[in-house]
Structures are given as C-alpha cells and as structure tokens.
Coordinates of N, CA and C in Angstrom, one line a residue:
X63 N -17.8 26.7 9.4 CA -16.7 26.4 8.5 C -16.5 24.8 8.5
X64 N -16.4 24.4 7.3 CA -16.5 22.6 7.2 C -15.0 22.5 6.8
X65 N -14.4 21.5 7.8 CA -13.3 20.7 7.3 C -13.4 19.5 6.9
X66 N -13.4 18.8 6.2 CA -13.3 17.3 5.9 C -12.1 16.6 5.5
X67 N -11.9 15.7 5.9 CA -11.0 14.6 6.0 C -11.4 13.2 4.8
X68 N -10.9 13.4 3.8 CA -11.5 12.1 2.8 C -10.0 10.9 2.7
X69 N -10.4 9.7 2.3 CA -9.3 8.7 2.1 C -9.6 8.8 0.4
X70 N -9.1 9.4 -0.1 CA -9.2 9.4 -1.7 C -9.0 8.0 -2.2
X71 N -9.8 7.2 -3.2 CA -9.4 6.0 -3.6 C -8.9 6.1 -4.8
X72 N -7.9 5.4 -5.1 CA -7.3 4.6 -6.7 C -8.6 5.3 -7.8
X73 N -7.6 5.8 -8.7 CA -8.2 6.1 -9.8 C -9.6 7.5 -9.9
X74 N -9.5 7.9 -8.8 CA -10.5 9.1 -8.5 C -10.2 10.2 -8.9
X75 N -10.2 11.3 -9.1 CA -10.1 12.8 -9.8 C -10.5 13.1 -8.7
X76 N -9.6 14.2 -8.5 CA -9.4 15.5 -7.7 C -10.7 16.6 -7.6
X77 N -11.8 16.4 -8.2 CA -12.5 17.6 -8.9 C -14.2 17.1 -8.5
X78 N -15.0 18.3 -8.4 CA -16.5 17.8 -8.6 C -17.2 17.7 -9.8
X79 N -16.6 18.1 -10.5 CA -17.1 17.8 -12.2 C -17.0 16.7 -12.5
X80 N -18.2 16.0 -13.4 CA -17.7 14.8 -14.0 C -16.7 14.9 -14.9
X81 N -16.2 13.5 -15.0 CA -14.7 13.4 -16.0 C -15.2 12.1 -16.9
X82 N -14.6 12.0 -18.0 CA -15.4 11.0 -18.8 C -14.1 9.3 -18.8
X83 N -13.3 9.9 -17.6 CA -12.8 8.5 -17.4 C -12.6 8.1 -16.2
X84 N -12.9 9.2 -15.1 CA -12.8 8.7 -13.7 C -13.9 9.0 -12.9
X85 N -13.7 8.3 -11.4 CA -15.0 8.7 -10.5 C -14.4 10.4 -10.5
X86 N -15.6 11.1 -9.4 CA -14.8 12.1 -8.9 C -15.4 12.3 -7.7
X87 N -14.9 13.3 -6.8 CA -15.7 13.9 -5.4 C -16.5 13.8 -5.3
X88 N -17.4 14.6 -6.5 CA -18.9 14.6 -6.3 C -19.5 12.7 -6.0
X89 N -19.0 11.7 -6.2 CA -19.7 10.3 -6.1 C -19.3 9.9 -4.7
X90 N -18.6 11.0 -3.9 CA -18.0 10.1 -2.7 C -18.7 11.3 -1.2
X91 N -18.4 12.8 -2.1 CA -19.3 13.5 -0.9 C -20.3 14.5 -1.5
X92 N -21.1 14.8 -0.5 CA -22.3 16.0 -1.3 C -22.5 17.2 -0.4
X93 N -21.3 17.3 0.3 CA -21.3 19.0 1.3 C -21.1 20.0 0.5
X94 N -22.2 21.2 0.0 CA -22.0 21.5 -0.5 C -21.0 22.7 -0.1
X95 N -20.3 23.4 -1.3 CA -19.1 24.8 -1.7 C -18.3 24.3 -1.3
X96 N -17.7 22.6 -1.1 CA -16.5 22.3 -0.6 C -15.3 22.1 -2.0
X97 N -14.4 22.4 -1.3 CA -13.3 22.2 -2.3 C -11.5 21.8 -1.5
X98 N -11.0 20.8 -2.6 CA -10.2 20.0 -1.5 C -8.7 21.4 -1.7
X99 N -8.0 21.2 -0.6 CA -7.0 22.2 0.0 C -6.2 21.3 -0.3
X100 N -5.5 21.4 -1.5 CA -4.8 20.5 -2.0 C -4.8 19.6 -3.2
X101 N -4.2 18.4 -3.6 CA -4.9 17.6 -4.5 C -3.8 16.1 -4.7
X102 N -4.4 15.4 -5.3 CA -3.5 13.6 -5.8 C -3.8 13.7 -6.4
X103 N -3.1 12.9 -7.4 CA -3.4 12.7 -8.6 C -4.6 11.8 -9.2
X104 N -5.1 10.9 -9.5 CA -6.2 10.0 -9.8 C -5.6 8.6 -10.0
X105 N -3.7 8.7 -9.9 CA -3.7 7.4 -9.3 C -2.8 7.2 -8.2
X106 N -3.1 8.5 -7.8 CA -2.6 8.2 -5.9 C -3.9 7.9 -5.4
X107 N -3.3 7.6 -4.0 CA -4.5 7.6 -3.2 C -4.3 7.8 -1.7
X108 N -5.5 8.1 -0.6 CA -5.0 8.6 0.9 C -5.8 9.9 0.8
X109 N -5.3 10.5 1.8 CA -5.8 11.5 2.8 C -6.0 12.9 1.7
X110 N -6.8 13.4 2.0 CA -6.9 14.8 1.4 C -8.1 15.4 1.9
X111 N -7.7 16.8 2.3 CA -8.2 17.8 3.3 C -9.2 18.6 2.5
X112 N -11.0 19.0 2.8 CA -11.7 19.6 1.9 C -12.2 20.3 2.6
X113 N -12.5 21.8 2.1 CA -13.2 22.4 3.0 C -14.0 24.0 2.0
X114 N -14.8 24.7 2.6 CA -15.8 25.5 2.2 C -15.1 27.1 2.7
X115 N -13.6 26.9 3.2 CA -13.2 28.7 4.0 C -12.3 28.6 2.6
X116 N -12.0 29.9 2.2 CA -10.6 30.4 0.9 C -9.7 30.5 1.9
X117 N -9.7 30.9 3.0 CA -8.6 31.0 3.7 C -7.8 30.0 4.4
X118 N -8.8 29.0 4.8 CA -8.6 28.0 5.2 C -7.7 27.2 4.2
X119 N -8.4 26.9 3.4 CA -7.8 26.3 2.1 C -6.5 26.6 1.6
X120 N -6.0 27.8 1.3 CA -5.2 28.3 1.5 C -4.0 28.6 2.6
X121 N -4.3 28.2 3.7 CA -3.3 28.2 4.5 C -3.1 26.5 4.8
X122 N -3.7 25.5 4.5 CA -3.5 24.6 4.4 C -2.6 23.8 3.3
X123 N -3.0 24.3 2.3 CA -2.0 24.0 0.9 C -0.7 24.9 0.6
X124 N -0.6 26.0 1.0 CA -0.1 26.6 1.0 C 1.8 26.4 1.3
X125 N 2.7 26.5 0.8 CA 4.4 25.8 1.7 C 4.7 26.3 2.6
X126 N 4.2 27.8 2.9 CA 4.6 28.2 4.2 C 4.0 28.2 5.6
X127 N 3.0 27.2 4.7 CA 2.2 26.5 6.3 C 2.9 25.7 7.1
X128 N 3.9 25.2 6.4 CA 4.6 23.8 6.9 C 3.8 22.6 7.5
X129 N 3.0 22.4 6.8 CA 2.3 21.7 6.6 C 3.1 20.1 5.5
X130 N 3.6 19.1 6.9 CA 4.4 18.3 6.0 C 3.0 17.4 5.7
X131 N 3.7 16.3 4.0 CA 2.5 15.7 4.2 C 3.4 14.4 3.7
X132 N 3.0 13.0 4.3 CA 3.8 12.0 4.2 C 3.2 10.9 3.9
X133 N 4.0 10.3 2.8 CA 3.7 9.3 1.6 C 4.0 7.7 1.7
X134 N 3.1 6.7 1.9 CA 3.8 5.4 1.8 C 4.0 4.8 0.3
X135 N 5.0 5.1 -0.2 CA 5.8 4.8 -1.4 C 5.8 3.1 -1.6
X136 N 5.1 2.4 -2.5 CA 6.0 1.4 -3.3 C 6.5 1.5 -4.0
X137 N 7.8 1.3 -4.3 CA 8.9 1.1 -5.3 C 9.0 0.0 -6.4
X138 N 9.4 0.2 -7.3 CA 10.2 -1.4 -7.8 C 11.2 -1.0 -7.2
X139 N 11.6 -2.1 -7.0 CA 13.6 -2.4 -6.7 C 13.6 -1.8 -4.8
X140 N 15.0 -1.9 -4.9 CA 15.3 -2.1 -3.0 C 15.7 -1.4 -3.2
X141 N 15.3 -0.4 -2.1 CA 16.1 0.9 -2.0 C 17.4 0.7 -0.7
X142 N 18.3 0.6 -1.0 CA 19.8 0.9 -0.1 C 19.7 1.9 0.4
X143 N 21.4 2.0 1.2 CA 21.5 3.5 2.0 C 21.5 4.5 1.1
X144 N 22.3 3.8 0.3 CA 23.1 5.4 -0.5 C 21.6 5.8 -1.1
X145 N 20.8 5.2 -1.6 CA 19.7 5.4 -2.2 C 19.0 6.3 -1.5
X146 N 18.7 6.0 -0.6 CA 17.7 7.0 0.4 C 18.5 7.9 0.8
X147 N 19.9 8.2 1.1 CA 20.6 9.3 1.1 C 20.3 10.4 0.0
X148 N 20.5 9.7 -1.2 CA 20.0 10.4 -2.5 C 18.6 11.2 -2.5
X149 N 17.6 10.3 -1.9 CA 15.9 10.8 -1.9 C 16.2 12.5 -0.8
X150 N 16.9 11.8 0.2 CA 16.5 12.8 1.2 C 17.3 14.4 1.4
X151 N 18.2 13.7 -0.1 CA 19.4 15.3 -0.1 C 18.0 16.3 -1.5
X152 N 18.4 17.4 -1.3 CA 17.6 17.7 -2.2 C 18.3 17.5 -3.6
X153 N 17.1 16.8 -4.7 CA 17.0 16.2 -5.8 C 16.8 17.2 -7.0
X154 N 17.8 17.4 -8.2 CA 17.5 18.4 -9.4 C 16.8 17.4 -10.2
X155 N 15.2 17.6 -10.0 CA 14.2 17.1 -10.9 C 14.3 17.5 -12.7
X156 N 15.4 18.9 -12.8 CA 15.4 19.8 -14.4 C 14.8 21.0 -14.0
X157 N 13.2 21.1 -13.5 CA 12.5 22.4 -13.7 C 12.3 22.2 -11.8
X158 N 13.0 22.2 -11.0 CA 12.8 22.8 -9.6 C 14.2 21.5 -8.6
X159 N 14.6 21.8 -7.9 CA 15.0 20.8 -7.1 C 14.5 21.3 -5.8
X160 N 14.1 19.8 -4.9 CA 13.2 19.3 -3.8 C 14.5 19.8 -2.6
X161 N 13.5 20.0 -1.8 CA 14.0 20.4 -0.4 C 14.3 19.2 0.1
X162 N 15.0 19.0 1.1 CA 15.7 18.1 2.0 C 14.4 17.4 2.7
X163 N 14.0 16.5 2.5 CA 12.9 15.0 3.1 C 13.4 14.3 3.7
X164 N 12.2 13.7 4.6 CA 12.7 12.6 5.5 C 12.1 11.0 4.6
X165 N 13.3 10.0 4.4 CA 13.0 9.1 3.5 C 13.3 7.5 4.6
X166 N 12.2 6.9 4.6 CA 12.6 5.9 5.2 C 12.3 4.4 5.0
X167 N 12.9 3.6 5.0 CA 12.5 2.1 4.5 C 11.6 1.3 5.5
X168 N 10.5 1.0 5.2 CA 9.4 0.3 5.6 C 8.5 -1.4 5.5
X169 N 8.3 -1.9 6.5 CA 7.5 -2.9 5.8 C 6.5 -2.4 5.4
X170 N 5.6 -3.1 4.7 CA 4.4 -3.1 3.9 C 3.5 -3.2 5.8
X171 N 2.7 -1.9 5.9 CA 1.6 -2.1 6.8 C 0.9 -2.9 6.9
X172 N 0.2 -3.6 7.7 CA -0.9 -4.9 8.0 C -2.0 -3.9 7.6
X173 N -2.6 -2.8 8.1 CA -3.7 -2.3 7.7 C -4.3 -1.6 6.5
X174 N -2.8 -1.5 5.4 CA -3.2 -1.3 4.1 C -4.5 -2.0 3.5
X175 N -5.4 -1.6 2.7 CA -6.1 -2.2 2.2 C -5.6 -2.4 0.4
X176 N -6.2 -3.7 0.0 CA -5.5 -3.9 -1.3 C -5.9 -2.6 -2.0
X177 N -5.4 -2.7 -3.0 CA -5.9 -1.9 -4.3 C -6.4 -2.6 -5.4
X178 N -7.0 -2.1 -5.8 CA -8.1 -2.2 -7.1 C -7.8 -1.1 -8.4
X179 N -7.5 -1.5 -9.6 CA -7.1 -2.9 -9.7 C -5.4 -3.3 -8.9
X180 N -5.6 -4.7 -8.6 CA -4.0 -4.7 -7.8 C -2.9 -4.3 -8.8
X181 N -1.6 -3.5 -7.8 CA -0.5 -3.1 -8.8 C 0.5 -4.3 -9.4
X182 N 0.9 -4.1 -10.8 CA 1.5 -4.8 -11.3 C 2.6 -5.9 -10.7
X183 N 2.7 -6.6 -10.9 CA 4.1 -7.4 -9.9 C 4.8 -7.7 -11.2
X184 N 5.9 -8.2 -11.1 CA 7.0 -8.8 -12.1 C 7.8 -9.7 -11.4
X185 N 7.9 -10.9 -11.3 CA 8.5 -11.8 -10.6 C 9.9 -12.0 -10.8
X186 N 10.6 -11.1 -11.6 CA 12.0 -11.0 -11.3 C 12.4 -9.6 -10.9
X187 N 11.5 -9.0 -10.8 CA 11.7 -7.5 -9.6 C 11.0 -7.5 -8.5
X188 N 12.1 -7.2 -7.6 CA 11.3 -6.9 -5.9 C 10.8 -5.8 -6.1
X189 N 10.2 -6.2 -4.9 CA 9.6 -4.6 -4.8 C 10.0 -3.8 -3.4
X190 N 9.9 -2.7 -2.8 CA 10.2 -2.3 -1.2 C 9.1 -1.5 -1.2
X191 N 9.3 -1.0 0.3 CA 8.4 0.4 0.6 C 9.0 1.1 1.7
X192 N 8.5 2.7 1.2 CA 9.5 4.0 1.7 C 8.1 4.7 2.5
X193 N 8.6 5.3 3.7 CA 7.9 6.5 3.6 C 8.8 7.5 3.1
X194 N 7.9 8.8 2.8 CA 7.8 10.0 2.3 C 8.2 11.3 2.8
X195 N 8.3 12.1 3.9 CA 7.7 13.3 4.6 C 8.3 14.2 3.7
X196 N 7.3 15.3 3.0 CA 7.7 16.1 2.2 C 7.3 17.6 3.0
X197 N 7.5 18.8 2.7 CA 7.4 19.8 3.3 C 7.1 20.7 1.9
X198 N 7.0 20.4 1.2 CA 6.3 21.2 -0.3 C 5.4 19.9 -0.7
X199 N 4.9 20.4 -2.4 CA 4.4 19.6 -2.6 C 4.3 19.7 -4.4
X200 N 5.1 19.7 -5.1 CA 5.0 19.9 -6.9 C 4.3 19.1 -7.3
X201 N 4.0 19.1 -8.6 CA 3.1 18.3 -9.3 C 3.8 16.4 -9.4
X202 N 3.8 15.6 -8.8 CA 4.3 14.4 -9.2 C 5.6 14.3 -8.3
X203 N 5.3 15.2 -7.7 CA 7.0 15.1 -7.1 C 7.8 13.6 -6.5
X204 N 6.6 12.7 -5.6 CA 7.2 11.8 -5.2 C 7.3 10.6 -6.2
X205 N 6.8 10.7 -6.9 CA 7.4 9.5 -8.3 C 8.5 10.3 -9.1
X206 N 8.2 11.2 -9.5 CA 9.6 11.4 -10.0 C 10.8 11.9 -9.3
X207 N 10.9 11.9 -7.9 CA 12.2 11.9 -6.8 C 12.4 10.0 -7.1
X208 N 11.5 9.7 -6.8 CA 11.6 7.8 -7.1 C 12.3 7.3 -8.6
X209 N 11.5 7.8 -9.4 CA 11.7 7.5 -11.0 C 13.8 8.1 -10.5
X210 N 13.8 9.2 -10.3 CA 15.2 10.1 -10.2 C 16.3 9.0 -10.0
X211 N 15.8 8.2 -9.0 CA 17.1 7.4 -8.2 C 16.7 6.0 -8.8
X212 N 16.6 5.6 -9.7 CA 15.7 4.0 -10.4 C 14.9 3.7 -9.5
X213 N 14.2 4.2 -9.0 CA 13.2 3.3 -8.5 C 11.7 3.6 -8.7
X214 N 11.4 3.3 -9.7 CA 10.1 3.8 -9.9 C 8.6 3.5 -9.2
X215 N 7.4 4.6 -8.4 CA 7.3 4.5 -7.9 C 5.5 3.3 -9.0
X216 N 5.1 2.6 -7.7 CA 4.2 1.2 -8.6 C 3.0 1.9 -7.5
X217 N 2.7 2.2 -5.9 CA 1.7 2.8 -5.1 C 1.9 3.8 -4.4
X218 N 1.2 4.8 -4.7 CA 2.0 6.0 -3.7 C 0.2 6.2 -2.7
X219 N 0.4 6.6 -2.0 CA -0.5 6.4 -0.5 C -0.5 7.7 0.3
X220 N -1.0 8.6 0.2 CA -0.8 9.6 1.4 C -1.7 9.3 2.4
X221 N -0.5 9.3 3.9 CA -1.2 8.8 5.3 C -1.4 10.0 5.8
X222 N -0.9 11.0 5.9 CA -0.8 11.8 6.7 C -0.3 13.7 6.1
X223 N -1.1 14.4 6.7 CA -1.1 15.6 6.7 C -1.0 16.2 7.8
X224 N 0.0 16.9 7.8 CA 0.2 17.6 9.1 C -0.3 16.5 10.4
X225 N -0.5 17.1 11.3 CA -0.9 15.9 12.9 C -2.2 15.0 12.6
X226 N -2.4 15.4 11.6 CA -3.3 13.9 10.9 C -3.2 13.1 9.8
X227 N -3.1 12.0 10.3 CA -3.0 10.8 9.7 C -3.6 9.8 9.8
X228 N -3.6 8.8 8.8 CA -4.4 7.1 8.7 C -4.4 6.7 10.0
X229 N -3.7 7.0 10.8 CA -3.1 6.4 12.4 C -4.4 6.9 13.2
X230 N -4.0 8.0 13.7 CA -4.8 9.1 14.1 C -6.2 9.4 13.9
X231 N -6.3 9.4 12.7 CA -8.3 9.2 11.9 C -8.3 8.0 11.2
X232 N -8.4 6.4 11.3 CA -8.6 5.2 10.1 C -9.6 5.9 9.8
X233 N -9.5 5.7 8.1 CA -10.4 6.0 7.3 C -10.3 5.0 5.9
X234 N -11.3 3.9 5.7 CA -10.8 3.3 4.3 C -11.2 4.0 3.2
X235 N -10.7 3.1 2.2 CA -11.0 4.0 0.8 C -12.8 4.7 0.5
X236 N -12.4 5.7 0.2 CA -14.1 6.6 0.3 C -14.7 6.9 1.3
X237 N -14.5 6.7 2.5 CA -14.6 7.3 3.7 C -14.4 8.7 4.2
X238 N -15.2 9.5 5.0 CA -14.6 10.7 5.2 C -15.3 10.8 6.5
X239 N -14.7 12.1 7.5 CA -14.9 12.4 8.4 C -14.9 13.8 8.8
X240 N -15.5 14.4 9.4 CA -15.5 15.9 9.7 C -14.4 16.0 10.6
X241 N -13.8 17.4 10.6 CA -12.5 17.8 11.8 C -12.7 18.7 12.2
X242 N -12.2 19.1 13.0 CA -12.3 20.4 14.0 C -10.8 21.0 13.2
X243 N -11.1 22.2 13.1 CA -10.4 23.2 12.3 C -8.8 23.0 13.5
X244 N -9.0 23.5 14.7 CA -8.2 23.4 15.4 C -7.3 21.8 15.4
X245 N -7.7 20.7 14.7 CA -6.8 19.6 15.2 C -5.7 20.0 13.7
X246 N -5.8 20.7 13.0 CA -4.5 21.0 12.0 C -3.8 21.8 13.0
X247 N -3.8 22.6 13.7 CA -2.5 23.4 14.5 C -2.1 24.7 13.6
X248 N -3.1 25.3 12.9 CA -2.4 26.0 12.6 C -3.3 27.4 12.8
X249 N -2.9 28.9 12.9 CA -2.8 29.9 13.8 C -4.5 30.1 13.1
X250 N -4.9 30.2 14.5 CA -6.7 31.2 14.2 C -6.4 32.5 13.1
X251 N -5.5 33.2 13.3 CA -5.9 34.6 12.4 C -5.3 33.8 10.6
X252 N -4.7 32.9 10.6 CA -5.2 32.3 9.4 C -6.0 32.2 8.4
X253 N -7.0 31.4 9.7 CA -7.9 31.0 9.3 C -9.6 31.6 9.6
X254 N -9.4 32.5 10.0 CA -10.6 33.5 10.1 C -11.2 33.8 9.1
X255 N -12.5 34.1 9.3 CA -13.6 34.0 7.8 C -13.5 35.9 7.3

C-alpha cells in the first residue's frame, strides 16, 4: 500500500491528466494507480496525501476521520481580535456554515519558500498572516471564511495534515516522500485492503 506525502506547488492541478493551463501530478510523480486523498486547488499550495488503497483514501479525506488539516493564510488587511473571533465561531458562508476552527495570528515563517509568480503587494495595504486548523474541508472554504470577514485571502499554504506537517516532514515545493500508513494514526481496520 503506497502512501505519499507531496508539497503541491503554486499553480498545479490536483489531477494526472494533462490540463491545457496547468502543470499536474503526473510532471511531479510517476507511482503508478496513485490518487491524492483529498485535493487544493491550483492556486493553493502545501501538503497533500496520495495513495493507491480506496479505503485508505477514503478514510483520510473523509470528516469523520477528524483528520484536521491546517492552513498558513495570507491576508490583506490585519486581522484584530474581534476578527479572529469571527473566523473561529462558525461562519454562514449562504450554502453551508463552517464548524468552530482554531484561527490564529502569525509571523510570516523564516522557512517559507517565495512563490512564483510572487503575490501581489499594494503599498497602501498591509498584509498579516493566520493559521488555519480546520476539521472539514468544502470547496474554497478558507478564502471564503477570509473573503467573509474582509480579509481576503492573497497565499493560502497547507502545512499540515493530521500529525504531519511541513515541521515534521520539510518538504519544498515538488518534493515528495513516502510514509508509513501508521504515522496518520488512524485505525488499521480502516484501512485494510
């Protein structure tokens, strides 16, 4: 059973098909029947879990894995208390409101690597940075919880999935690494073939 561990980069597609405007999986790994347990969008970037079990896959993506997965947010604008109060209560997006998150204000890490192309700046907007910890995961959810409270989000970053993270496994952009099924923590009869 193959687990992989990939740092998805900026502007990449989720998918092994070519796309006629982005890289995708297939240019970064070549193990073959893999498929990622989960997904970013193509202008996120960070961690994402790939593997060759349905079941696996499936209890990994899955919400009642609890399987949290946590996000280093750039913002425009500074996020205050009341603000992050706001992120971390659950948010009526219109079509779902978000469960209760852990939202917190951060410096910008030393070991980020830039992005390509770099994100926009505007020199009469600051900018901040948040982590994330989410315990679901909707389509776009952490920019539009951000967009929700003015703060729109400019880099979103996934470090971490469940007891792995950027910390835990460095991995730069397009890098990947094999894992032992066991370092996610989650129950053998799961994940049985």
């Amino acid at each position: 059973m193959a687990l992989i561990l990939f740092n998805k980069p900026f502007n990449v597609i989720c998918q092994f098909s070519p796309h006629p405007q982005h890289a995708s999986l297939a240019d970064y790994l070549t193990t073959p029947e893999i498929y990622p347990a989960g997904r970013l969008d193509a202008d996120s970037e960070g961690l994402l879990l790939l593997t060759d079990n349905g079941k696996l896959q499936h209890a990994i993506s899955h919400p009642d894995s609890k399987q949290t997965k946590t996000y280093l947010v750039q913002v425009e604008g500074i996020a205050d208390a009341e603000t992050l109060t706001r992120l971390r209560a659950p948010l009526n997006l219109g079509d779902f409101v978000t469960r209760q998150c852990d939202v917190k204000h951060v410096q910008e890490p030393d070991w980020l690597w830039p992005r390509t192309p770099p994100v926009r700046r505007r020199a009469n907007r600051p900018t901040s940075w948040l982590t994330i910890t989410l315990s679901e995961g909707k389509n776009r959810q952490v920019r539009r919880m951000t967009a929700s409270v003015g703060l729109p989000t400019l880099r979103l970053v996934r470090i971490a999935i469940g007891p792995l993270s950027l910390e835990t496994h460095p991995l730069w952009p397009g890098e990947f690494r094999d894992i032992a099924v066991a370092e996610m923590g989650l129950p053998t009869m799961a994940v049985s073939r």
